[in-house]
Tab-separated table of N, CA and C in Angstrom:
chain	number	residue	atom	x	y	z
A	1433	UNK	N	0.850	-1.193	0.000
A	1433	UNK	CA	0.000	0.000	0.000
A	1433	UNK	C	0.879	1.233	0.000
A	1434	UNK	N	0.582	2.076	-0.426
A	1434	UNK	CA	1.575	3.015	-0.640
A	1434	UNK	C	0.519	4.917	0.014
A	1435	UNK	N	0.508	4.574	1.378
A	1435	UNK	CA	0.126	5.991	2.021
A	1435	UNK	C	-1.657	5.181	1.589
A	1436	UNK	N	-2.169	6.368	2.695
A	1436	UNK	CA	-3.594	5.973	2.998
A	1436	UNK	C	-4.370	7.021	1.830
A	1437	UNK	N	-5.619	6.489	0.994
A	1437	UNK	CA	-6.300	7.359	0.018
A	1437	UNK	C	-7.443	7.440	0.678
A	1438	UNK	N	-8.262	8.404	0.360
A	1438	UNK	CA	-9.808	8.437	0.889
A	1438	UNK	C	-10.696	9.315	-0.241
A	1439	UNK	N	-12.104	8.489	-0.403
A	1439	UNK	CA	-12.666	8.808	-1.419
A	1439	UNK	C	-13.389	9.680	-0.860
A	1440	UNK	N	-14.003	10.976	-1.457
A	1440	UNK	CA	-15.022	11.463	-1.204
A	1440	UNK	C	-16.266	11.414	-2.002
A	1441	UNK	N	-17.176	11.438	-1.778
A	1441	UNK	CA	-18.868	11.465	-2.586
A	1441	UNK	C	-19.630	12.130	-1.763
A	1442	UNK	N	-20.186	13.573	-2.481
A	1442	UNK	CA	-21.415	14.380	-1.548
A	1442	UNK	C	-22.147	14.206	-1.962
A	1443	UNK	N	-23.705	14.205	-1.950
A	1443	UNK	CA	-24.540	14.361	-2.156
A	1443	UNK	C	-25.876	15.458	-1.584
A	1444	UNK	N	-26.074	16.358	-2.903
A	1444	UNK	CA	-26.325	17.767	-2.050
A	1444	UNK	C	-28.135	17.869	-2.311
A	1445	UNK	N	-28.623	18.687	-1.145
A	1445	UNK	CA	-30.035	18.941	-1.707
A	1445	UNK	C	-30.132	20.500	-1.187
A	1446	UNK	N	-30.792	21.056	-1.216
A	1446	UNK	CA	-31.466	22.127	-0.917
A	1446	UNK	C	-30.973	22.434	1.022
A	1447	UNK	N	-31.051	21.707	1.492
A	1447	UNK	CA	-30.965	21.677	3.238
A	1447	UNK	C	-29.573	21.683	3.769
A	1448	UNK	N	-28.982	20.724	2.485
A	1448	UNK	CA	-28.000	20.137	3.185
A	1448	UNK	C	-26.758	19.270	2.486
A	1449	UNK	N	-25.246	18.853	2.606
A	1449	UNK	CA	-24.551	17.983	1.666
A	1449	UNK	C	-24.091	17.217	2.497
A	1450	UNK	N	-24.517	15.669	1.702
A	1450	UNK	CA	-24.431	14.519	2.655
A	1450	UNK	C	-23.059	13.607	2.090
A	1451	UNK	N	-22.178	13.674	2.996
A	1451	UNK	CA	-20.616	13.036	3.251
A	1451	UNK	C	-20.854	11.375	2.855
A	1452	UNK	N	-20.162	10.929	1.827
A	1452	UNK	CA	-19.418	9.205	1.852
A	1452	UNK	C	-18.542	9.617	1.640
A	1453	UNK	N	-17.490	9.085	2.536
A	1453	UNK	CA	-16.288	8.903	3.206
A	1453	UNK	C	-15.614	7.671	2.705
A	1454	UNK	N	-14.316	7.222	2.051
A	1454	UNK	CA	-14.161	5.864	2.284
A	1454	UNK	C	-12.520	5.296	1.662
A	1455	UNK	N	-11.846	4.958	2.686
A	1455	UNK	CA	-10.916	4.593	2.623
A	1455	UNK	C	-10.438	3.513	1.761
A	1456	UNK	N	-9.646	3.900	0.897
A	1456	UNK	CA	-9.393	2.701	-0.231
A	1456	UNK	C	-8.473	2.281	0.076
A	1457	UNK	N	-8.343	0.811	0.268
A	1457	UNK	CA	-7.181	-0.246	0.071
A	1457	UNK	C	-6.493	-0.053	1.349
A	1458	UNK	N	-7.175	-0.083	2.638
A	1458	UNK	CA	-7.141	0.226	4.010
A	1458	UNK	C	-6.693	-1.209	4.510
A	1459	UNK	N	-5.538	-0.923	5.496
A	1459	UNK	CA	-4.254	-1.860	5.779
A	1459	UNK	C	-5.314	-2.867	6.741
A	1460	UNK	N	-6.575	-3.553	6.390
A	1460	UNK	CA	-7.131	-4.572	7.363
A	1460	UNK	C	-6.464	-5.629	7.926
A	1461	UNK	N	-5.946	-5.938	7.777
A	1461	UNK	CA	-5.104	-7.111	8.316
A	1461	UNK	C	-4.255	-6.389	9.562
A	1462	UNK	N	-3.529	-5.162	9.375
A	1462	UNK	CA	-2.996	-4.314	10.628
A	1462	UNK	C	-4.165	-4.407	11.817
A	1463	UNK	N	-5.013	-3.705	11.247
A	1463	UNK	CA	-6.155	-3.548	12.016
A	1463	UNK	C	-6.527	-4.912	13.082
A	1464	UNK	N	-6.792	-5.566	12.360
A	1464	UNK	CA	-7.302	-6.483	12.714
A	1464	UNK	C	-6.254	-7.229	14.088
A	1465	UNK	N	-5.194	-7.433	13.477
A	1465	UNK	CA	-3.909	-7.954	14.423
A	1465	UNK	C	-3.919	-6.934	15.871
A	1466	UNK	N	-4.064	-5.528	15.398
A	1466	UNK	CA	-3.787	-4.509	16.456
A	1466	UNK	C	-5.116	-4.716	17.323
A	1467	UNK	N	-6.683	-5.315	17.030
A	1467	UNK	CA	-7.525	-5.009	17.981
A	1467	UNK	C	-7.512	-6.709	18.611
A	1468	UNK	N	-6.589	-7.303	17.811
A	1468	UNK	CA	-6.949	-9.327	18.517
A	1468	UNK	C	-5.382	-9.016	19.453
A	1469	UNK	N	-4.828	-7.819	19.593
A	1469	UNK	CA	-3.334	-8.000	20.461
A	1469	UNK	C	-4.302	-7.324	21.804
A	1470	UNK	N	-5.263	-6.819	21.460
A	1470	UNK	CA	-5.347	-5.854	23.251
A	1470	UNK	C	-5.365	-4.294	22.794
A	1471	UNK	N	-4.774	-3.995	21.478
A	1471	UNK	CA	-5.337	-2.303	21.704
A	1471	UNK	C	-6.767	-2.153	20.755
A	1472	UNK	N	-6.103	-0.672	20.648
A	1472	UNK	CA	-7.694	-0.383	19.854
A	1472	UNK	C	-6.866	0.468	18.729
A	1473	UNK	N	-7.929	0.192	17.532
A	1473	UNK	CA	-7.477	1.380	16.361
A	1473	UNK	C	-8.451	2.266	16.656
A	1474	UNK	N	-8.007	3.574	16.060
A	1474	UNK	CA	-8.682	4.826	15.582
A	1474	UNK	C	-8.735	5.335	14.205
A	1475	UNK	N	-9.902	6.289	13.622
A	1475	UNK	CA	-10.104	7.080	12.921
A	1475	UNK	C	-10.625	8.502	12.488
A	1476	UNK	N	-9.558	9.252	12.535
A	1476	UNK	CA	-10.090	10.780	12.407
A	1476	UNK	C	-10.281	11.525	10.850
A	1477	UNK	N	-11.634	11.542	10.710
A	1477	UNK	CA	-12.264	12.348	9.558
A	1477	UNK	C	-12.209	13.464	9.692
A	1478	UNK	N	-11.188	14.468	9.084
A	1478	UNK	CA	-11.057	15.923	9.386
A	1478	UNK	C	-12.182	16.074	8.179
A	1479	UNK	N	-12.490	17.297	8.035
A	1479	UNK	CA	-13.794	18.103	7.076
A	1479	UNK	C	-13.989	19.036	7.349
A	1480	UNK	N	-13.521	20.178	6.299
A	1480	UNK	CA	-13.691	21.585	5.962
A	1480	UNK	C	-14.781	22.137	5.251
A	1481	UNK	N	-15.157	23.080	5.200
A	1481	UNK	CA	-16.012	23.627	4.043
A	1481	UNK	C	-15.102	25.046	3.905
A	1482	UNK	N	-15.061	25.175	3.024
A	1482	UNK	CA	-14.455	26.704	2.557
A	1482	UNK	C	-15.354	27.071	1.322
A	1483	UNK	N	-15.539	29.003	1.119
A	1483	UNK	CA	-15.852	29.552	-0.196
A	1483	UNK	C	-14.431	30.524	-0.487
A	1484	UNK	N	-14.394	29.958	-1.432
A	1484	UNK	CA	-13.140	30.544	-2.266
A	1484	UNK	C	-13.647	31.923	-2.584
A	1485	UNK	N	-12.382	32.563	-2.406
A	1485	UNK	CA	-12.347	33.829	-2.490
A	1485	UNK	C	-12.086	34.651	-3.697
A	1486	UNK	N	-12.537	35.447	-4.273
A	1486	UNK	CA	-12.603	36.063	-5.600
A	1486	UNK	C	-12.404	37.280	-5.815
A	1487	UNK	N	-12.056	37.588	-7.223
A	1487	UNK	CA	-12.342	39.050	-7.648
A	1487	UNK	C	-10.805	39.805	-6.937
A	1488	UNK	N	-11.030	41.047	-6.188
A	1488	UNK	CA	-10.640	42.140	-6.092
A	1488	UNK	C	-9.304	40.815	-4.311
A	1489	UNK	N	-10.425	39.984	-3.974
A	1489	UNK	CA	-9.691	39.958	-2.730
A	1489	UNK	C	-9.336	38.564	-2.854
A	1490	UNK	N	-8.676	38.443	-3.957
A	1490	UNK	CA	-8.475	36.632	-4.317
A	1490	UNK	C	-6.776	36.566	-3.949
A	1491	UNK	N	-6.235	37.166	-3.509
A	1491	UNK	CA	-4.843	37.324	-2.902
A	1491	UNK	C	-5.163	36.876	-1.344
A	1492	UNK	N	-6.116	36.968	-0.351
A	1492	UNK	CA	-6.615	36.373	0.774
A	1492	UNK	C	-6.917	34.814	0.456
A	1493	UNK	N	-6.627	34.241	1.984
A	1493	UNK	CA	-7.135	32.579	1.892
A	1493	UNK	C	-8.534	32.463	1.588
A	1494	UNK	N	-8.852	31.433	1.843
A	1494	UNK	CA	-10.413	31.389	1.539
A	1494	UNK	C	-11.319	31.153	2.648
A	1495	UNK	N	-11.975	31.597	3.064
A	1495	UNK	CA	-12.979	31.818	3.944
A	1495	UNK	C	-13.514	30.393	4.370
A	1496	UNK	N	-13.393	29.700	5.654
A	1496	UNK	CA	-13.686	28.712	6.146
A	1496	UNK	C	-15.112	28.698	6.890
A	1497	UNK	N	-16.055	27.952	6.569
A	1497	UNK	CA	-17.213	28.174	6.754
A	1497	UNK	C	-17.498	27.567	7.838
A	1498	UNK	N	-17.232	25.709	7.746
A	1498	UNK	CA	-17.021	25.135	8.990
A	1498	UNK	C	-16.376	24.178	8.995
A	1499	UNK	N	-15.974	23.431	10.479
A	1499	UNK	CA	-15.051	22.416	10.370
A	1499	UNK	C	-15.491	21.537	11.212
A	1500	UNK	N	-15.293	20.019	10.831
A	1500	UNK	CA	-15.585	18.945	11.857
A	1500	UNK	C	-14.631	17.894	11.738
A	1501	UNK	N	-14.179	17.564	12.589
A	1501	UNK	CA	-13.263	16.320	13.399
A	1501	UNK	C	-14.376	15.037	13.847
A	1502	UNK	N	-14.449	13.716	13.361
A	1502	UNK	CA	-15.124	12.891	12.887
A	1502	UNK	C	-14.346	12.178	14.447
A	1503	UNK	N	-14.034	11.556	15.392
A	1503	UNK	CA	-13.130	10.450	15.999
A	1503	UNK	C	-13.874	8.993	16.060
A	1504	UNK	N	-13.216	8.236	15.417
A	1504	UNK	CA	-13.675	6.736	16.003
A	1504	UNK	C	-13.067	5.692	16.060
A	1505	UNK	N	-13.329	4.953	17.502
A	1505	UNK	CA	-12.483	3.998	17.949
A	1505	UNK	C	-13.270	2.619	18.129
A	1506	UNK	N	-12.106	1.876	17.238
A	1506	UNK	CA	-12.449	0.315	17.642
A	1506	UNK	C	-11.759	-0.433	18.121
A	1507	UNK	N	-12.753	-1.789	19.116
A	1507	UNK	CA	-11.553	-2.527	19.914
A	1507	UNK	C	-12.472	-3.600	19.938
A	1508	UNK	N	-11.703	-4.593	20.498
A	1508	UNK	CA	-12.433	-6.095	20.451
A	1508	UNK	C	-12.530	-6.286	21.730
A	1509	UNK	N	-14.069	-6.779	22.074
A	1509	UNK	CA	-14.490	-6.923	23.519
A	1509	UNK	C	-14.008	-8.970	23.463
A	1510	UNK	N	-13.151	-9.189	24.464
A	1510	UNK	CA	-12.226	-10.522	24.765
A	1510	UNK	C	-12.960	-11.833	24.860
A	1511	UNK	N	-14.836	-11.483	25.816
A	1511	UNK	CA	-15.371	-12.212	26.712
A	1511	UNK	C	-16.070	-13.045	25.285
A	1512	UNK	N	-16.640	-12.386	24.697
A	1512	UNK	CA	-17.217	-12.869	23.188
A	1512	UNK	C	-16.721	-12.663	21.960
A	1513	UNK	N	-15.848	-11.964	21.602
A	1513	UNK	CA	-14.988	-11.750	20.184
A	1513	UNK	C	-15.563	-10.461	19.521
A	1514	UNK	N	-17.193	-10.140	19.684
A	1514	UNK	CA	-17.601	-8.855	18.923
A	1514	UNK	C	-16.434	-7.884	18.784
A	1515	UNK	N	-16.644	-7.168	17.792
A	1515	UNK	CA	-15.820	-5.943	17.100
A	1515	UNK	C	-16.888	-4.210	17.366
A	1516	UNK	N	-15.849	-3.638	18.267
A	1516	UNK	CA	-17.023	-2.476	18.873
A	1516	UNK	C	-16.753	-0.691	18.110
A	1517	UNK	N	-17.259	-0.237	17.610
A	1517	UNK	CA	-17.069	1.125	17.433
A	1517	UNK	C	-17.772	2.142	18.011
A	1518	UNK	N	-16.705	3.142	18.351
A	1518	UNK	CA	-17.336	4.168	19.301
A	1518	UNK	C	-17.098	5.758	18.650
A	1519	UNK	N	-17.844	6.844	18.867
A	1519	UNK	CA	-17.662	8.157	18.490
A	1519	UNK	C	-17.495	9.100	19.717
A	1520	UNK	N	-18.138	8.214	20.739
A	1520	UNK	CA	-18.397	9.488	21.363
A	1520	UNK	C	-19.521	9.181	22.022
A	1521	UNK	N	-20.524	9.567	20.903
A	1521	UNK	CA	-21.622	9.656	21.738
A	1521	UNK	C	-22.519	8.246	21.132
A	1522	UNK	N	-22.225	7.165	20.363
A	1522	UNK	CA	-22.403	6.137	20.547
A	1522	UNK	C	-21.861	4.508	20.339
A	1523	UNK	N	-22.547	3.767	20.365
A	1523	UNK	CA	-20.786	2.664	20.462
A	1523	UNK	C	-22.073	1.671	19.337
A	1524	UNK	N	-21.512	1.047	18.437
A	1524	UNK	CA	-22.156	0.073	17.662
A	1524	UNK	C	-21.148	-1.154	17.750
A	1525	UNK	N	-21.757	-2.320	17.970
A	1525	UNK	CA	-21.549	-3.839	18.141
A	1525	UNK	C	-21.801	-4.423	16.905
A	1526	UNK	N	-20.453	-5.314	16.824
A	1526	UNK	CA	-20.669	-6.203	14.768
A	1526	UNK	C	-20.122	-7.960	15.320
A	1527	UNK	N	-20.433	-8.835	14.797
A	1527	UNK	CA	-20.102	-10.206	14.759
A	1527	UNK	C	-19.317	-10.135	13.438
A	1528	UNK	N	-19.623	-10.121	12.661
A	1528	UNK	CA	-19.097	-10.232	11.581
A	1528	UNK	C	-17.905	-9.208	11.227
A	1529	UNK	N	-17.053	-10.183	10.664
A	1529	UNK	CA	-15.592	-9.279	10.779
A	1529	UNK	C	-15.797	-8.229	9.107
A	1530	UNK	N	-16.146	-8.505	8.747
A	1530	UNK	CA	-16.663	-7.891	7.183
A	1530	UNK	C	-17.117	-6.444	7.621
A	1531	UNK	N	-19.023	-6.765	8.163
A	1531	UNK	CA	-19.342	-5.457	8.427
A	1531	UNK	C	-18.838	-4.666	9.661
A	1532	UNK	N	-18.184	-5.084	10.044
A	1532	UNK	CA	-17.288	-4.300	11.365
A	1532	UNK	C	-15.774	-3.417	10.292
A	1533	UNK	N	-15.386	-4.257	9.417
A	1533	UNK	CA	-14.841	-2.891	8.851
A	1533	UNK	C	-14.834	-1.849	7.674
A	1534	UNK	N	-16.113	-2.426	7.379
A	1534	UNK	CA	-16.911	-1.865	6.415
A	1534	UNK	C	-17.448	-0.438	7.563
A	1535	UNK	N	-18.242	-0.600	8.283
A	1535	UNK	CA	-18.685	-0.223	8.994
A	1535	UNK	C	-17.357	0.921	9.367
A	1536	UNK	N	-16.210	0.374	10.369
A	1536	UNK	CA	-15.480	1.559	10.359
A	1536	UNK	C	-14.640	1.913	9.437
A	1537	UNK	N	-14.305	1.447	8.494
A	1537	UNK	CA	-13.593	2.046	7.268
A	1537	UNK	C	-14.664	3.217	6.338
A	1538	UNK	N	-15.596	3.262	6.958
A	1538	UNK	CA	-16.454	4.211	5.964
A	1538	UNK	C	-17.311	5.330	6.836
A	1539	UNK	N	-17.102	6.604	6.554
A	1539	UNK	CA	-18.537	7.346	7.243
A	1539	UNK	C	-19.122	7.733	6.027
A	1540	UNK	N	-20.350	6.965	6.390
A	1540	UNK	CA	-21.767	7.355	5.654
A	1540	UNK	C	-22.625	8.460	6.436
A	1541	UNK	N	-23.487	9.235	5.598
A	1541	UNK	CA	-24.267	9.716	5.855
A	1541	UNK	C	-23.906	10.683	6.623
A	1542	UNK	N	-22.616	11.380	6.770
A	1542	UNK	CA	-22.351	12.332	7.681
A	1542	UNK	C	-23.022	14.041	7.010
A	1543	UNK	N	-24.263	14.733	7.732
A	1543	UNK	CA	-24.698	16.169	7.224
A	1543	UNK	C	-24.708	17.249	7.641
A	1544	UNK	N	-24.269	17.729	6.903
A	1544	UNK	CA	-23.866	19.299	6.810
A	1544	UNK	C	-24.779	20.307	6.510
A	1545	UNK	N	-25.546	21.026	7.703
A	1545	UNK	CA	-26.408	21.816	7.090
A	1545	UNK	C	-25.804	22.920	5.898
A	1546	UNK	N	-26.958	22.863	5.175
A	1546	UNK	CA	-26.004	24.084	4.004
A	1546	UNK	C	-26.104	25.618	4.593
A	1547	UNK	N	-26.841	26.097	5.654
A	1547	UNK	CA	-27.346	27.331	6.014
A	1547	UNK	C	-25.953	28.603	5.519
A	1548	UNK	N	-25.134	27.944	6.351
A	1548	UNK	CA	-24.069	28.453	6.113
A	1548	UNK	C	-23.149	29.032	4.281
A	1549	UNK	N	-23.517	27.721	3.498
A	1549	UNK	CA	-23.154	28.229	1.800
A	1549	UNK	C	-24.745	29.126	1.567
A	1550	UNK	N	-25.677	29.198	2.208
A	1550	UNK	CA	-26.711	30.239	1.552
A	1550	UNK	C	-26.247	31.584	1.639
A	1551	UNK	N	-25.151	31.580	2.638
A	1551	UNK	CA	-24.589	33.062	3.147
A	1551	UNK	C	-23.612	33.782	1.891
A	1552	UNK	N	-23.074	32.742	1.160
A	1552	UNK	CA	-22.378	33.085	0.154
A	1552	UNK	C	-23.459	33.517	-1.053
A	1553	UNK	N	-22.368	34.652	-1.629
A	1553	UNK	CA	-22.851	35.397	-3.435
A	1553	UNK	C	-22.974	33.842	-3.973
A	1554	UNK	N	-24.234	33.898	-4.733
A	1554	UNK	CA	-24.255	32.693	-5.920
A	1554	UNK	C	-23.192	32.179	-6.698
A	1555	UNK	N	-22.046	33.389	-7.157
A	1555	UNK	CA	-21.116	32.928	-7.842
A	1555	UNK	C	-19.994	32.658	-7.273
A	1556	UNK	N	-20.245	32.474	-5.636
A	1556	UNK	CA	-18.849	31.707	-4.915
A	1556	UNK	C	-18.560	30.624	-5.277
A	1557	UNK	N	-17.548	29.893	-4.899
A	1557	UNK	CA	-17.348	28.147	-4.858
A	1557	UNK	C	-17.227	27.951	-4.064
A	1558	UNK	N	-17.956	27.627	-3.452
A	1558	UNK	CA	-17.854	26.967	-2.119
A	1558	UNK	C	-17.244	24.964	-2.175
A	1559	UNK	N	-16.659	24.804	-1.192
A	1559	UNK	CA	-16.162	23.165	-1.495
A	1559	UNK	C	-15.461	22.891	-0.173
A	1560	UNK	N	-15.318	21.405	-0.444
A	1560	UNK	CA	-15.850	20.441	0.830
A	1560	UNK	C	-13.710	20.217	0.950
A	1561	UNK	N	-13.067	19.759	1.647
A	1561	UNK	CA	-11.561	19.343	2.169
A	1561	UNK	C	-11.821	18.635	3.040
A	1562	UNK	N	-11.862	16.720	2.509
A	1562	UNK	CA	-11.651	15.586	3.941
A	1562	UNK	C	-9.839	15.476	3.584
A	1563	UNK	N	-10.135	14.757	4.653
A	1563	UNK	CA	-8.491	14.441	5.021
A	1563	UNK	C	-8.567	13.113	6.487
A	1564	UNK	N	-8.328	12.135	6.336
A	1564	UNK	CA	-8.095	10.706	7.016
A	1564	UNK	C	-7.243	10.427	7.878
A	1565	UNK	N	-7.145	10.233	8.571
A	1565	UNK	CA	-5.853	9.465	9.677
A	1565	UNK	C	-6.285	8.289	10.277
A	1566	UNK	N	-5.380	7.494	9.763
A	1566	UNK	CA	-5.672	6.578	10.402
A	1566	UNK	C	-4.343	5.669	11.607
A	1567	UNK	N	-4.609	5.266	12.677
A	1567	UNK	CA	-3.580	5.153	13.788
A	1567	UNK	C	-4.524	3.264	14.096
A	1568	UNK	N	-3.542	2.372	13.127
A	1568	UNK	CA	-3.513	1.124	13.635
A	1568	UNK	C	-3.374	0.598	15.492
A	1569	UNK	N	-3.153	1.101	15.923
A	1569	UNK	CA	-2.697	0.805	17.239
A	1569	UNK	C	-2.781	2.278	18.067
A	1570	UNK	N	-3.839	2.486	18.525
A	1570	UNK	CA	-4.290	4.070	19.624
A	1570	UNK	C	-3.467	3.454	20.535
A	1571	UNK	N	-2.131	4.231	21.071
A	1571	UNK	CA	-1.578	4.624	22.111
A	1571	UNK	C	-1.857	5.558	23.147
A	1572	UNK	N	-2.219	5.068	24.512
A	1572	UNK	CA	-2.511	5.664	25.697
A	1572	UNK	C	-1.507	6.367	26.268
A	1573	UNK	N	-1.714	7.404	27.132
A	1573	UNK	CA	-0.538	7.680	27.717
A	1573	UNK	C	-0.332	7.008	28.792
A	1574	UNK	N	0.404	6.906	29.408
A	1574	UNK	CA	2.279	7.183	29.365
A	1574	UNK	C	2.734	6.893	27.670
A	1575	UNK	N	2.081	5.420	27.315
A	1575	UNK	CA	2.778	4.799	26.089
A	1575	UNK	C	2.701	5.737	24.915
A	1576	UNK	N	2.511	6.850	24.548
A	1576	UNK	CA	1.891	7.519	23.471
A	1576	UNK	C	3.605	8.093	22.786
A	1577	UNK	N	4.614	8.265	24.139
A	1577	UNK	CA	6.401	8.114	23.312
A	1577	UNK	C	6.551	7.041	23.106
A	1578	UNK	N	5.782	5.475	22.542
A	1578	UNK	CA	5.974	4.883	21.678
A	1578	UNK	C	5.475	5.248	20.206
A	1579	UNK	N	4.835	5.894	20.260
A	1579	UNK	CA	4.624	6.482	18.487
A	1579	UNK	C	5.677	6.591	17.594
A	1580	UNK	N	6.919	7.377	18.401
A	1580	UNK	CA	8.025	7.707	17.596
A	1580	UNK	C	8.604	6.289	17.392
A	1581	UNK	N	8.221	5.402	17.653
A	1581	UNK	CA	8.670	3.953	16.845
A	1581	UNK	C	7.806	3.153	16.515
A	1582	UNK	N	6.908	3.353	16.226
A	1582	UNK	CA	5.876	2.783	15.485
A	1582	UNK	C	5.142	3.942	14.374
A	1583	UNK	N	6.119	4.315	13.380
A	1583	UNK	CA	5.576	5.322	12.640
A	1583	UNK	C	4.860	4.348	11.157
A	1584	UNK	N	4.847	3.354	11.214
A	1584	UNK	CA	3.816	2.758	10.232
A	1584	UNK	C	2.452	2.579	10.780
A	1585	UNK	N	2.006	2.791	12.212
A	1585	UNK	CA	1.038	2.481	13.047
A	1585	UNK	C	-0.201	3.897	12.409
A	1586	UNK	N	0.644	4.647	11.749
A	1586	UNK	CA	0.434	5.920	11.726
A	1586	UNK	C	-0.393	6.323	10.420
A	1587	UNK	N	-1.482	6.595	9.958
A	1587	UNK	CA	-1.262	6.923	8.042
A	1587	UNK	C	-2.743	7.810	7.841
A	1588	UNK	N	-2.210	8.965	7.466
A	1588	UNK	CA	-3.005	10.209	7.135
A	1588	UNK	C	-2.674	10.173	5.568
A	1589	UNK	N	-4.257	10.223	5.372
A	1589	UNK	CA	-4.506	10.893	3.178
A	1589	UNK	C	-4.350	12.012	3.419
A	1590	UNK	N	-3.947	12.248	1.898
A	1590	UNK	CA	-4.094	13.717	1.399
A	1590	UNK	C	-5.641	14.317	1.303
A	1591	UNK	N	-5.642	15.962	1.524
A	1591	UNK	CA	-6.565	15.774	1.230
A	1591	UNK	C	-7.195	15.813	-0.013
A	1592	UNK	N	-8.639	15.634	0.186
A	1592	UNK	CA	-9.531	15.553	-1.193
A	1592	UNK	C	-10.258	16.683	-1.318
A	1593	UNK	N	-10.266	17.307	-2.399
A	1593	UNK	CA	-11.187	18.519	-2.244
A	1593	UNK	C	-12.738	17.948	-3.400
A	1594	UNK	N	-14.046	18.229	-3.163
A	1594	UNK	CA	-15.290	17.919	-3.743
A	1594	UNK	C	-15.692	19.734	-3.620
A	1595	UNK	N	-16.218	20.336	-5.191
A	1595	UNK	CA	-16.522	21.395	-5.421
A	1595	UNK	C	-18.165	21.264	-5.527
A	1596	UNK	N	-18.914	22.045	-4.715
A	1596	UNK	CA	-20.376	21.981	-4.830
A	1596	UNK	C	-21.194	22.782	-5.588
A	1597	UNK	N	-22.356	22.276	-6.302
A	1597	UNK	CA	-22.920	23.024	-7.052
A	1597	UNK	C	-24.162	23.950	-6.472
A	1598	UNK	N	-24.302	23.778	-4.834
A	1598	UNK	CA	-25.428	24.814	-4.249
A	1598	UNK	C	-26.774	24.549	-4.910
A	1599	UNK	N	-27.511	23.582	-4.813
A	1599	UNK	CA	-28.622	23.793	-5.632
A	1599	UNK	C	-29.412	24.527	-4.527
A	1600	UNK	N	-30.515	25.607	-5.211
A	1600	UNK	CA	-30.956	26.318	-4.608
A	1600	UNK	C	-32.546	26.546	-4.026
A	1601	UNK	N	-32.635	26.767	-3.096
A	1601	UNK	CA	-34.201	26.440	-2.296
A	1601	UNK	C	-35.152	26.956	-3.542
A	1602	UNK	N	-36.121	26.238	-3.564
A	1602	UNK	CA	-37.073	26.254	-4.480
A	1602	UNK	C	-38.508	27.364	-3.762
């Protein structure tokens, strides 16, 4: 594998643009070894929205509309073998080793109200920047100065930029 890729696909309506997320050719077998040893992997979905800046003031960056940090962690519960993912604010349970990394190798359905691109002139561009990390083996602290030797444990995409077309409230 050569560095981590991540696909993007929006899908936009009037309200809102809805995020597929999805990691191509994602090191499963790491994974897998790292949650049957005792740790846990993680995944952080960074996501920007920016409107590009134009005209007279196109020498300025581009105006960041909003930003979200995605976190999710999986680990294998010992007593029964299930495969667990967590965000935060909820934890989903898989038997099957398939949809457990289907499941975390992908965010579906993540939405973005559009309120915010209505604020922009019609002829802005507004557009979407994911960017992936992925950390085979989440290090706790104290252990977290093991990172600096486990730098394959480690693998962030470039990012992807998706340009939106704003369709507009009817």
């Amino acid at each position: 594998m050569f560095g981590l890729q991540a696909e993007l696909a929006v899908r936009e309506t009037p309200e809102e643009a809805i995020l597929f997320i999805k990691i191509t050719d994602p090191p499963e077998q790491q994974i897998l070894e790292s949650l049957h040893n005792g740790t846990r992997s993680e995944i952080l979905y960074h996501i920007k929205v920016y409107a590009e800046t134009s005209g007279l003031a196109s020498f300025l960056p581009d105006k960041l509309l909003a930003e979200y940090k995605i976190l999710r962690e999986a680990s294998i519960q010992k007593y029964d073998g299930s495969y667990l993912i967590s965000d935060g604010s909820r934890q989903d349970t898989f038997l099957d080793e398939r949809l457990f990394l289907e499941s975390f190798l992908n965010l579906r359905d993540f939405r973005i109200p559009s309120g915010r691109f209505r604020e922009q002139d019609e002829n802005d561009t507004v557009y979407i920047l994911v960017r992936v990390t992925l950390s085979t083996i989440k290090l706790i602290p104290p252990m977290t100065i093991l990172k600096f030797f486990l730098p394959e444990s480690r693998m962030t995409s470039p990012w992807t930029r998706k340009t939106l077309t704003l369709p507009r409230r009817q």
